[in-house]
Structures are given as structure tokens and as C-alpha cells.
Coordinates of C-alpha atoms and ligand atoms in Angstrom, one line a residue:
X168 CA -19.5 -18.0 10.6
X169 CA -18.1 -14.6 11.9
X170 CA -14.8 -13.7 10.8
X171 CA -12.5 -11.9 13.5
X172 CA -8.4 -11.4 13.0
X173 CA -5.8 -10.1 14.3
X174 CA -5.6 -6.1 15.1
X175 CA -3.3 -3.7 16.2
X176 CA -3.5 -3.0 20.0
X177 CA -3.8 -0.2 21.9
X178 CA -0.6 -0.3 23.4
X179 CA 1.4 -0.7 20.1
X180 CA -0.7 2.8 19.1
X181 CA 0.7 4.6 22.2
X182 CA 4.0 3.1 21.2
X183 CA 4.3 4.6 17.5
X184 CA 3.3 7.7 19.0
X185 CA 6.2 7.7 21.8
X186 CA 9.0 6.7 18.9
X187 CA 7.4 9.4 17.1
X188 CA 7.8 11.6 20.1
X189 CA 11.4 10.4 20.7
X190 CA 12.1 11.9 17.3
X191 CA 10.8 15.7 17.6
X192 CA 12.7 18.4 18.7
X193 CA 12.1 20.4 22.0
X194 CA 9.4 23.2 22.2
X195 CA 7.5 21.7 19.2
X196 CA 4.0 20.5 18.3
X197 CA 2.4 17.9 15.7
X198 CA -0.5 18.1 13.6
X199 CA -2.2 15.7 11.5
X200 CA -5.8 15.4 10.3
X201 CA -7.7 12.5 9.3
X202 CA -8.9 11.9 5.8
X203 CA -12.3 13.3 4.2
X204 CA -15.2 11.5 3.1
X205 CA -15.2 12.1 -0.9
X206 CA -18.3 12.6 -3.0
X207 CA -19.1 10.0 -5.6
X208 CA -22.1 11.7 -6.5
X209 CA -25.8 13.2 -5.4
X210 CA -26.0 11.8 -2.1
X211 CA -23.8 9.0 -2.3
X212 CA -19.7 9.4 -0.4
X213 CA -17.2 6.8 -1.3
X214 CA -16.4 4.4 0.9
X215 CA -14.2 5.9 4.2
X216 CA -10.7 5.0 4.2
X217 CA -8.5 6.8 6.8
X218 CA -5.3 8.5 6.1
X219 CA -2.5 6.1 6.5
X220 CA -0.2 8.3 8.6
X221 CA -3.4 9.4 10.8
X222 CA -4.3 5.9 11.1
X223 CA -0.8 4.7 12.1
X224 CA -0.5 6.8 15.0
X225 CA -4.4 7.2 16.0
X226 CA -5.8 4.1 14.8
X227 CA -9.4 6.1 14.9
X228 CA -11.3 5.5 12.3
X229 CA -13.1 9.0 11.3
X230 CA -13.2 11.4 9.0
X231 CA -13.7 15.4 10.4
X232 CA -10.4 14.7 13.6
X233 CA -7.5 16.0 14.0
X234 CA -4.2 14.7 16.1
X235 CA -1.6 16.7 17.7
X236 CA 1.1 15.7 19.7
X237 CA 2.7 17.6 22.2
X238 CA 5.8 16.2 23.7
X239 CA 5.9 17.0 27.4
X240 CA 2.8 19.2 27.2
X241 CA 1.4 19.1 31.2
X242 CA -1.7 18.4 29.9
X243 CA -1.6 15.6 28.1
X244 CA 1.2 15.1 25.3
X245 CA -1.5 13.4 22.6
X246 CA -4.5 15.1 21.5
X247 CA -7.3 14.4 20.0
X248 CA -10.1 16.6 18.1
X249 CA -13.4 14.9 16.7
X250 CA -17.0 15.1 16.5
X251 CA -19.3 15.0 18.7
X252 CA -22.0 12.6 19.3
X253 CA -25.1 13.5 17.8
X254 CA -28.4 11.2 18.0
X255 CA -30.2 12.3 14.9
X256 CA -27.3 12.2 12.8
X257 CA -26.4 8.7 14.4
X258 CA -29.7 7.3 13.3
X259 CA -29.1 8.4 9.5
X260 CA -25.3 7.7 9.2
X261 CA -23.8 5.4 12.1
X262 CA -22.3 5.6 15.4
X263 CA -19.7 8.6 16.6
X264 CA -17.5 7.8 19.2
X265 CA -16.9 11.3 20.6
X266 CA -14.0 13.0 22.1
X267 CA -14.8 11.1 25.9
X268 CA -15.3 7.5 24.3
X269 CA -12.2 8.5 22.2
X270 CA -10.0 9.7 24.6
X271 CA -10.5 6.3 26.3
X272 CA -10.6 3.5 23.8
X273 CA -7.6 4.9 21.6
X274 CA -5.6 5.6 24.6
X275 CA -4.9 9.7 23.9
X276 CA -4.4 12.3 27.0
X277 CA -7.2 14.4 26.2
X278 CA -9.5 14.7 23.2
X279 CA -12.0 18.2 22.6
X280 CA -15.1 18.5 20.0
X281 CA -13.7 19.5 16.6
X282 CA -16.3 22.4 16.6
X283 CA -13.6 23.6 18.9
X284 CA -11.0 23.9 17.1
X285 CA -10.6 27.1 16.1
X286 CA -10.6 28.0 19.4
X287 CA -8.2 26.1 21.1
X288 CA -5.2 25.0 18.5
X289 CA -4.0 28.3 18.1
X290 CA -3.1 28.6 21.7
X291 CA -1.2 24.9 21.3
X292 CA 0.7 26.0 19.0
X293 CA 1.8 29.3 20.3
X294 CA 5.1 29.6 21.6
X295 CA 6.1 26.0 20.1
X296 CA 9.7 26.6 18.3
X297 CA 8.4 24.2 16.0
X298 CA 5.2 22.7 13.9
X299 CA 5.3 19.4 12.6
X300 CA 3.1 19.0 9.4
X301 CA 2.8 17.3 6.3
X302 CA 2.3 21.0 4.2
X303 CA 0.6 19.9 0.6
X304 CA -1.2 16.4 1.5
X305 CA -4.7 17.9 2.0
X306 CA -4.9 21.2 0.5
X307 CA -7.7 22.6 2.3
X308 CA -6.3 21.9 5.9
X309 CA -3.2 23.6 4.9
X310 CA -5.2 26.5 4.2
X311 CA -6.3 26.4 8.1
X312 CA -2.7 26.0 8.9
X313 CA -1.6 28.7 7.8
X314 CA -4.4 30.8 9.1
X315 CA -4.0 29.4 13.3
X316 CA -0.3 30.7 12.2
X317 CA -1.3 34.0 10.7
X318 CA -3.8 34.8 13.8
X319 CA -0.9 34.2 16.5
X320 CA 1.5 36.2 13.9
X321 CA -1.5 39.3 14.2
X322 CA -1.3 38.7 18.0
X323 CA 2.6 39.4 18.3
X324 CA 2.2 42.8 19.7
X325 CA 0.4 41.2 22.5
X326 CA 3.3 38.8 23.0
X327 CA 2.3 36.0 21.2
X328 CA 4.8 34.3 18.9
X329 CA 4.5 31.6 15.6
X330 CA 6.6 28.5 15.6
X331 CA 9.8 29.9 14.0
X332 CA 10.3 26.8 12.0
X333 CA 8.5 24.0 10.6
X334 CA 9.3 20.7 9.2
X335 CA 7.6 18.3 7.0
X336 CA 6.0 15.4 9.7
X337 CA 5.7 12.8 6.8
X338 CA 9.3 12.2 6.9
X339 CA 9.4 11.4 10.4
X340 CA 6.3 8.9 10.5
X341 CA 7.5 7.2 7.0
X342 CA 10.6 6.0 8.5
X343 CA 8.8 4.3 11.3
X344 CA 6.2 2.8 8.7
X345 CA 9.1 1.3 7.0
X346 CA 10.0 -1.1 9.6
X347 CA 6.9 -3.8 10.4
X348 CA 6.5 -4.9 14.0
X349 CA 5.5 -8.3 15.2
X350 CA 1.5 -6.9 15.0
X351 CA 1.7 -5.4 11.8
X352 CA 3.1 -8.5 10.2
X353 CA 0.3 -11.0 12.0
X354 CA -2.0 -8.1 10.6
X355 CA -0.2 -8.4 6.9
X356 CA -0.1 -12.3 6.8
X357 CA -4.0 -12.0 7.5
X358 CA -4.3 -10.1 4.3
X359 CA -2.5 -12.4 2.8
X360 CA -4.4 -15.1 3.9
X361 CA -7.5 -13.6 3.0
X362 CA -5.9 -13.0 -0.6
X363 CA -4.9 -16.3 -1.0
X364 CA -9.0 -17.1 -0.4
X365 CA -9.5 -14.7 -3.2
X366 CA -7.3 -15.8 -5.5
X367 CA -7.5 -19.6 -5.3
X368 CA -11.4 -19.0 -5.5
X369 CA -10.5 -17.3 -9.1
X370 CA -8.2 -20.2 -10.5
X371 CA -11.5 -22.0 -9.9
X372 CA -13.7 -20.1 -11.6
X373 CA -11.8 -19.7 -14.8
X374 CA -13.0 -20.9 -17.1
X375 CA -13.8 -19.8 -21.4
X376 CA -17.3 -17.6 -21.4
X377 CA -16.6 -16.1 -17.9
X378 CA -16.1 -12.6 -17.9
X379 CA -13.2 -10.7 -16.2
X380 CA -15.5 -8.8 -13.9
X381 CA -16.8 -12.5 -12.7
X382 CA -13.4 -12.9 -12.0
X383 CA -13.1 -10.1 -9.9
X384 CA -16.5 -11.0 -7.9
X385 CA -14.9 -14.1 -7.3
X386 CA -11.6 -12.3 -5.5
X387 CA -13.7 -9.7 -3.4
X388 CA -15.9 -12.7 -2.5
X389 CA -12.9 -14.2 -1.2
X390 CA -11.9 -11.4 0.6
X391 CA -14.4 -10.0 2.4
X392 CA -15.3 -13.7 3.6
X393 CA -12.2 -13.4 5.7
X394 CA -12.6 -10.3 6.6
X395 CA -11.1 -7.8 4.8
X396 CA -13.7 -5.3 3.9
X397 CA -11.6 -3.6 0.9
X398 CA -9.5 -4.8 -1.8
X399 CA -6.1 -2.3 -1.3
X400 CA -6.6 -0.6 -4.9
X401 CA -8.8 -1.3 -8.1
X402 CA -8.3 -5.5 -9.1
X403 CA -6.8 -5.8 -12.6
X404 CA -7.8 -8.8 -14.6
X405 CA -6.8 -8.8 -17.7
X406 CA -7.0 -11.2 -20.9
X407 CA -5.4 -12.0 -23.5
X408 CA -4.0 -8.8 -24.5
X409 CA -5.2 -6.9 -21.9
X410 CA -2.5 -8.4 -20.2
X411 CA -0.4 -5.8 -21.7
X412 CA -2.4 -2.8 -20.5
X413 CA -0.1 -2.1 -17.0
X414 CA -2.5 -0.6 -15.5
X415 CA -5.9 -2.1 -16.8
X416 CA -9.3 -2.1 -14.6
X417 CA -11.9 -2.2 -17.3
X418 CA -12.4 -5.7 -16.6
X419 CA -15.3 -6.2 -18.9
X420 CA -14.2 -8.4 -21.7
X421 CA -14.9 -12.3 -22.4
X422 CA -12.2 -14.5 -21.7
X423 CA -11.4 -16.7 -24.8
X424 CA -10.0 -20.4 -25.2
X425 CA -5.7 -20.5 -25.5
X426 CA -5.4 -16.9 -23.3
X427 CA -3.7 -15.8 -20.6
X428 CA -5.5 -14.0 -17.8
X429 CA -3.4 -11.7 -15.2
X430 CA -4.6 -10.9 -12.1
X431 CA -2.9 -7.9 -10.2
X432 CA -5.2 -7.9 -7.0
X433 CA -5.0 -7.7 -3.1
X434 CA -6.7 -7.4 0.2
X435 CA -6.6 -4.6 2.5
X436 CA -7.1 -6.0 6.1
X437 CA -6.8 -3.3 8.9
X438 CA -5.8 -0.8 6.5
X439 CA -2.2 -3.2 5.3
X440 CA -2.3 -4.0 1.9
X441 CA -1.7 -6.6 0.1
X442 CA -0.4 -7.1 -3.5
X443 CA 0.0 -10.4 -5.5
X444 CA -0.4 -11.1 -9.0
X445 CA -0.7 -14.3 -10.8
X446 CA -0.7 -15.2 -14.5
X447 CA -3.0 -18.3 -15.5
X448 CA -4.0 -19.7 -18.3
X449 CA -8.1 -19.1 -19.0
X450 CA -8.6 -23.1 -20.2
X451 CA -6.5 -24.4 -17.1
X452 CA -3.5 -25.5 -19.3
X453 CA -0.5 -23.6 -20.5
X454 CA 0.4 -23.7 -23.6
X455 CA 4.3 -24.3 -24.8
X456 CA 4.8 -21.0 -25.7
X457 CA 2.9 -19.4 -22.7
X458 CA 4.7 -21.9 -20.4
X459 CA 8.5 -20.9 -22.2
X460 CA 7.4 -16.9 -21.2
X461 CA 6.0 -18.2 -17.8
X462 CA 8.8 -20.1 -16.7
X463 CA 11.4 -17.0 -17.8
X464 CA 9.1 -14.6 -15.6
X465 CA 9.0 -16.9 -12.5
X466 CA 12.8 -17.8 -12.8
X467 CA 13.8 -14.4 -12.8
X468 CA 10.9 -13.6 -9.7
X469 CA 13.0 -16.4 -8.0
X470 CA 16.4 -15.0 -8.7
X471 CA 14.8 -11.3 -7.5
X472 CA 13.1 -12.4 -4.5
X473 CA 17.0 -14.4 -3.1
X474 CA 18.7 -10.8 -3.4
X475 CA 15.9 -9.8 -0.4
X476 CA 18.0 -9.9 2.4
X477 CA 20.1 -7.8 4.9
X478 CA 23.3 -6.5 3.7
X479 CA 21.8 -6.4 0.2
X480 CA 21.1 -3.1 -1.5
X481 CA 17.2 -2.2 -2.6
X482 CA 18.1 -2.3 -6.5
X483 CA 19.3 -6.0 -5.7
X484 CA 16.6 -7.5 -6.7
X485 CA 15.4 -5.5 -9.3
X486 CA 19.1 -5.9 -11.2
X487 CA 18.9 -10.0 -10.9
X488 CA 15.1 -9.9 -12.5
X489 CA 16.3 -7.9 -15.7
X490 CA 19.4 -10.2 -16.0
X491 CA 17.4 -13.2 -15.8
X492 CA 14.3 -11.6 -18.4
X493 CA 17.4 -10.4 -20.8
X494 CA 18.9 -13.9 -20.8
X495 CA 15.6 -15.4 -21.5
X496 CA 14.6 -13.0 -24.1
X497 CA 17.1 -13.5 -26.3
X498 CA 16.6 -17.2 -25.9
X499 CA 13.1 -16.7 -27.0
X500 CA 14.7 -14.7 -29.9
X501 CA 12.3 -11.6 -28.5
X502 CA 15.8 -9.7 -28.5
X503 CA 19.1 -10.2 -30.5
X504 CA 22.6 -9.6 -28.8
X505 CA 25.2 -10.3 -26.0
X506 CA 23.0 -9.9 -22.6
X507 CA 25.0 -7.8 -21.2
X508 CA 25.6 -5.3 -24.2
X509 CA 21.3 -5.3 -24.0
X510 CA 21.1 -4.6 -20.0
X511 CA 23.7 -1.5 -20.6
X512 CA 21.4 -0.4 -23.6
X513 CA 18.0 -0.9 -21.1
X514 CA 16.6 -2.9 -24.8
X515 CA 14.6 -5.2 -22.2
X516 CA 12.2 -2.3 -21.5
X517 CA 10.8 -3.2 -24.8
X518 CA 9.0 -5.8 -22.9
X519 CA 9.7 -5.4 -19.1
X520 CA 9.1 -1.3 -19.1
X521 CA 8.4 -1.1 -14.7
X522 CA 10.7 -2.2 -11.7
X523 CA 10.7 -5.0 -9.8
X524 CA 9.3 -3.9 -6.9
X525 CA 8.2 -0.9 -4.4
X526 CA 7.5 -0.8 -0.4
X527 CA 4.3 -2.5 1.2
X528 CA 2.2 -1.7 4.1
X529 CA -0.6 0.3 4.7
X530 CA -0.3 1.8 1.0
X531 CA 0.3 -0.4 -1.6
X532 CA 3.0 1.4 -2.6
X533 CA 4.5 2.3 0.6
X534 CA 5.9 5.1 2.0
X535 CA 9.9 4.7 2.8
X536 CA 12.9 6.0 1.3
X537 CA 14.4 3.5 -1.2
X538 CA 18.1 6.0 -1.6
X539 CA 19.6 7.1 1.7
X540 CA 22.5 10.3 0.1
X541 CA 21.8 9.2 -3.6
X542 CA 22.7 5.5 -2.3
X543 CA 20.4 2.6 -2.9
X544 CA 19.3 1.9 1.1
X545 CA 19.7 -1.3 2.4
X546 CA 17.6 -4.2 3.3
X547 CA 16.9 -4.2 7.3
X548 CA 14.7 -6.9 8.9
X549 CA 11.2 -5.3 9.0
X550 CA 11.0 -4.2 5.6
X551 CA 8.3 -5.6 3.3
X552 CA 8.6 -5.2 -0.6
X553 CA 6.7 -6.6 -3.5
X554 CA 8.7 -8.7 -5.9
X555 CA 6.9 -8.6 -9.4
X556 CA 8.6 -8.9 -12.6
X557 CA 6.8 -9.1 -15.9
X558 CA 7.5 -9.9 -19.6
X559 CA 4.6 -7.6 -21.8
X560 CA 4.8 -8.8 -25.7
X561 CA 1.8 -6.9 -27.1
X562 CA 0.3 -8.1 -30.0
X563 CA 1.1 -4.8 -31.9
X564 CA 4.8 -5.7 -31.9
X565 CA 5.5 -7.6 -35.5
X566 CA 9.0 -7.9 -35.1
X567 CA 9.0 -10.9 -32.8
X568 CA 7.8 -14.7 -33.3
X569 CA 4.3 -14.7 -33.5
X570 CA 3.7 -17.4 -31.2
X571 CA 4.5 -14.9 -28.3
X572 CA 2.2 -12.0 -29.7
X573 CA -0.4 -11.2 -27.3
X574 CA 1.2 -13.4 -24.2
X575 CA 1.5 -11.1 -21.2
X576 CA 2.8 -12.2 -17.6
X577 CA 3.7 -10.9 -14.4
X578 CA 4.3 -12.8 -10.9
X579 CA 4.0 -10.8 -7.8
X580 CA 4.5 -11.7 -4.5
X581 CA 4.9 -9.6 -0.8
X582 CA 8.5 -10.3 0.8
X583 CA 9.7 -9.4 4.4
X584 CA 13.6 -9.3 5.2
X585 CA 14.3 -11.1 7.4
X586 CA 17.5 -11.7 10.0
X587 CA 18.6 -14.6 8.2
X588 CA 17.1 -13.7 4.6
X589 CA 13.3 -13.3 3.6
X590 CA 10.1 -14.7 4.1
X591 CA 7.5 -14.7 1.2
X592 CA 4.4 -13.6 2.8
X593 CA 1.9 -14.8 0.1
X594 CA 3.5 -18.4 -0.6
X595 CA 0.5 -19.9 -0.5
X596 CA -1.0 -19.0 -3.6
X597 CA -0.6 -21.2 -6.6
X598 CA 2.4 -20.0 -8.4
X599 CA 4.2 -22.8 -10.1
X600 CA 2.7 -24.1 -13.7
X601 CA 2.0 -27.6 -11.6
X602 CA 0.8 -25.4 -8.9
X603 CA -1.8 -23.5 -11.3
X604 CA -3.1 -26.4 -13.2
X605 CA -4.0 -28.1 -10.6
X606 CA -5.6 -25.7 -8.4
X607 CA -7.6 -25.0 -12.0
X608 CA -8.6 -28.8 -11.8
X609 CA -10.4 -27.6 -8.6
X610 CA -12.9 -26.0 -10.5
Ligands
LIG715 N1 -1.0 -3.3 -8.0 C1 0.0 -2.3 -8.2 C2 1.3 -2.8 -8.2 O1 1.5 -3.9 -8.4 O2 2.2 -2.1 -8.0
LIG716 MN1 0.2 -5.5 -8.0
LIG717 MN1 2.9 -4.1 -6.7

């Protein structure tokens, strides 16, 4: 069966790039390259993955091109430089489109070999008051920046002049990335479809004797079987007490009878992430004390994931999560005191030591401001955030009851604001205990 989803169209492309436009000065120019292939070693690149920002406003998918944007330029306002098609090194490495073929099916106003670069930028960007460019993102380009400025600054005698100014493009293209059109989200709820695939496929698998790395076959399986060729960063699963390492990706270990497996892991569709996490129990049954943490993490998930709305600030959520952890902590007699005295003193970052959530898009931690004039910024329908509090009780810690040594959990699920309040795009994934044991029955 072949696998085709939704994708971003050429119009909305053309789009971004006019709201963009609508948002320069006069007199000025843009540039933006793509991203580089990477060496893994010998012969062997790492897989492509385009530069978010480039890929927003060019949707073209190759390393070695450059955008630039010219608003009102007679020309052609949107520009695009690539390679060339080349037969031999088509045979050994794939198709290139080539500035024509570009110019055509990504909708740009003219498109030149990037051979030519050198050539022809300099004389774009002369006379501009202006340059638009994200200065410390890709070193080496910066470099070549500076030197197409540098040969028109050599030139002045003859008349030529540098922009006079230049401000940081990033800024400009995060704010539109912060707000998800109707495409984007079909394009977002596809990865999360395909992580639900993934994930469900795990809860089946699990089992005592499986490894984590089985685990993990079992999500990319999932996947790339709908279509999403990449998970959106490294899949943590984590046993027992690698639970407790944030930021695990060994994935190598046994998982053992009466543990806890997290799962931290998400599909990239169309270059949008997603990023869900689920806590389950390896045998397929939670015990008491896993299910007393479990139940404290997923309240307080619930309580973070109702403060997503308009009007609400972005620390919101993240403030209802700790007061639901504290409360529940000290229930579990994991901490000692008045809940509110322990919030003041931050003592829940003994066991819940990140924040609740962070932007989502094409990165998995997205770009977006979250404090507009040292104020936390407000929800706006559009915006997509992760919500994914945790409780971390590493086995290392003897002060606490020993039947919660070792038990590590976090929830995480992908939530758009909505105009009336929020919409949780990855809600079809097991989440409940009920919900988990019996999707484990599956298997
Ligand atoms: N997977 C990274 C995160 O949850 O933020
Ligand atoms: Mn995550
Ligand atoms: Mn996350």
C-alpha cells in the first residue's frame, strides 16, 4: 500500500513569503541558505534535513541553495540559487531539480546556478539600505556574507555602496512560524497520526526480555509505514531507572518484570514534528505504587493542558502542573511541608527539575518568543505547545519511601489553542492507566 498525506502547497509557500515581505523595510534584501549535508564518516553523509526557516519559506528540498528576497525588485522579488543538473552525478546520488525546474515547481521569480553566485549577489545587494540575515546560524556562510559586503565596501570609490544596516531575519520568520495555518495543522495531525501508529505498535510489543532498542524499531516501523520518513530527534526509551536519565538514547538495556518504560519519541512528517511521551508499565500492569506516581503525573498534565487557551499567559500551564506535582508529592510523603511554602522554595525540582512545555512545529522545540517586554506572551489561536510534566524519583535518592525508588514518569502531549480553548493533537494515543493496559492486552 503506498502512503501519501497531506503537504503544503505551493500557494501557501508564496504566501509566507509575501507576509514575510509585508514585514521588511524599503530598499532591503533577504538572504537565507539552505542546510549542508554533514559527514558521518568515510563516504557516508547523514541523512538531509533542510533548514527549517529555508524550508518554511522555499519548501525546496536541497542542500548547496540559497534564497533571497527582494521586495519590489523588477525582476523578480524571490530568488532562488541552486545547482545544476548534472547526469553523472545524478546517476551516483539522485535527481537535481535545477534552477529552471525550480523556478517553476516552487513558484520563485527567477532562480540562477549557484556556481553563480559570487557573481551575481553582490550586485543584489548593492544599494539595498538593508540585509536581512540570520548572522551566527551557519558559520561558514556568514563568512561569504561578509565578504559580497566587503567587495561592494572595496568598490565605493566607484559608487557602489553596502547596505547601511542589517537586521537579524530569524526574528522576522519565527514570528510567522509561531502561528500554524490550516495546512500546517492537517500536516501536524498527520504526524501525529503516524505517531500514534508508532506508539500503539510499542504498547504491543512490550513485553519482559525485549530490549529498548526493539522498542524503538517498533516506533520507526510505525512511522515510516505512514509516511513519515524521520523520527523529529533521537527516540528515548527508557527502563526502569533509565527513566530518570532526561535525556537518555542509549536504548540498549533489557527490560525487566515490575518496571516502568518511558518513551519520549515523535514523527517528523513534512519536516513538523511531533513530540509525545508515554509512561507504561513493561509487564502490561501498573503496579500500586507506579499507578499512585502515574495518576499524580497525568492529573497535573490535565490541570496544565486546561490553562492552554487564549487570554491565558505561556507560564499558565506550567504553574498549574508544579501545583498539582507539589500537592501530590507530599501526599506520597516524597516531600514534607505546606504546598505552597514548597512551590516558593522550588523543593519540587528535586523530582520535576524541567518545564512543562516549549513551542512545536518544524523543530521540536520551536522557534517563538515565549516573553513579549519581560512579560510571559500570551496564548493566540495558532499556537502549538507540548504539555509534558514529569515526576523523576531516582533510585539514588534514600530519603524517600522505597517503594517509589527507581519509578520515573512523564506524559507528553502536542496542544493547539484554540478560539474557544485547545485541542490535543495527539489524543489518540493510550494515555489513561485503563487506556494502557488494554492497548498492552493487544499484544
Ligand atoms: N523530546 C524532547 C522534549 O520532550 O522536549
Ligand atoms: Mn518529548
Ligand atoms: Mn517536548
Amino acid at each position: 500500500m503506498s502512503k501519501s498525506g497531506p503537504v503544503i502547497s505551493l500557494r501557501e509557500f508564496r504566501r509566507r513569503r509575501q507576509e514575510l515581505m509585508d514585514m521588511m523595510d524599503e530598499n532591503c534584501i533577504a538572504i537565507l541558505p539552505s542546510a549542508r549535508v554533514m559527514s558521518r564518516n568515510s563516504d557516508v553523509d547523514y541523512q538531509f534535513r533542510q533548514d527549517s526557516d529555508f524550508q518554511y519559506l522555499a519548501g525546496f528540498p536541497e542542500p548547496e541553495a540559497v534564497l533571497v528576497i527582494i521586495p519590489g525588485r523588477e525582476h523578480g522579488e524571490t530568488i532562488l540559487f541552486c545547482r545544476e543538473r548534472d547526469p553523472e552525478a545524478e546517476r551516483w546520488h539522485g535527481k537535481i531539480t535545477g534552477p529552471e525546474r525550480a523556478m517553476q515547481l516552487y513558484g520563485l521569480d527567477d532562480a540562477f546556478p549557484i556556481s553563480d553566485i559570487d557573481d551575481i549577489l553582490p550586485g543584489l545587494i548593492e544599494g539595498k539600505s538593508k540585509l536581512y540575515y540570520s548572522m551566527g546560524a551557519n558559520h561558514d556562510f556568514d563568512g561569504q556574507i561578509i565578504h559580497w559586503v566587503n567587495s561592494i565596501s572595496t568598490n565605493q570609490q566607484s559608487g557602489s555602496r553596502p547596505p547601511g544596516e542589517f537586521s537579524h531575519l530569524g526574528n522576522l520568520i519565527h514570528e510567522l512560524r509561531l502561528f500554524k495555518s490550516k495546512q500546517e495543522l492537517e500536516v501536524m495531525r498527520h504526524a501525529a497520526h503516524a505517531t500514534a501508529v508508532g506508539h500503539k505498535a510499542l504498547m504491543e510489543l512490550t513485553a519482559p526480555g525485549r530490549y529498548e532498542y526493539q522498542l524503538e524499531a517498533a516506533l520507526l516501523n510505525g512511522f515510516m509505514m505512514e509516511g513519515a520518513r524521520s523520527p523529529a530527534y533521537p527516540s528515548i526509551v527508557g527502563s526502569g531507572e533509565n527513566a530518570n536519565i532526561l535525556h537518555y538514547t542509549d536504548n540498549d538495556a533489557e527490560l525487566k518484570e515490575g518496571e516502568l518504560v518511558l518513551i519520549d519519541a515523535g514523527a517528523e512528517y513534512q519536516c513538523y514534528a511531533c513530540d509525545v511521551t508515554r509512561t507504561i508499565p513493561v509487564n502490561g500492569k501498573f503496579t500500586e505504587a507506579q499507578r499512585e506516581v502515574y495518576e499524580i503525573v497525568l492529573a497535573a498534565q490535565l490541570a496544565a493542558i486546561d490553562m492552554v487557551r487564549p487570554e491565558n499567559h505561556w507560564n499558565q500551564p506550567h504553574e498549574a502542573a508544579v501545583r498539582v506535582l507539589t500537592e501530590g508529592m507530599v501526599r506520597l510523603g516524597l516531600l514534607e511541608g505546606d504546598p505552597a511554602q514548597l512551590i516558593e522554595e522550588e523543593a519540587y525540582r528535586k523530582f520535576y527539575m524541567h518545564r512543562t512545555g516549549h513551542w512545536l512545529g518544524l523543530d521540536v522545540h520551536d522557534v517563538g518568543e515565549y516573553q513579549i517586554d519581560g512579560e510571559w506572551r500570551v496564548f493566540e489561536p495558532g499556537m502549538v505547545t507540548t504539555i509534558e510534566p514529569g515526576l523523576y524519583i531516582s533510585e539514588a535518592l534514600k530519603d524517600v519511601p522505597a517503594r517509589y525508588r527507581g519509578i520515573g514518569v512523564r506524559i507528553e502531549d502536542n496542544v493547539l489553542v484554540t478560539r474557544s480553548g485547545n485541542e490535543v493533537l495527539t489524543s489518540m494515543i493510550p494515555k489513561s492507566v485503563a487506556e494502557i493496559e488494554a492497548a498492552m492486552a493487544v499484544g
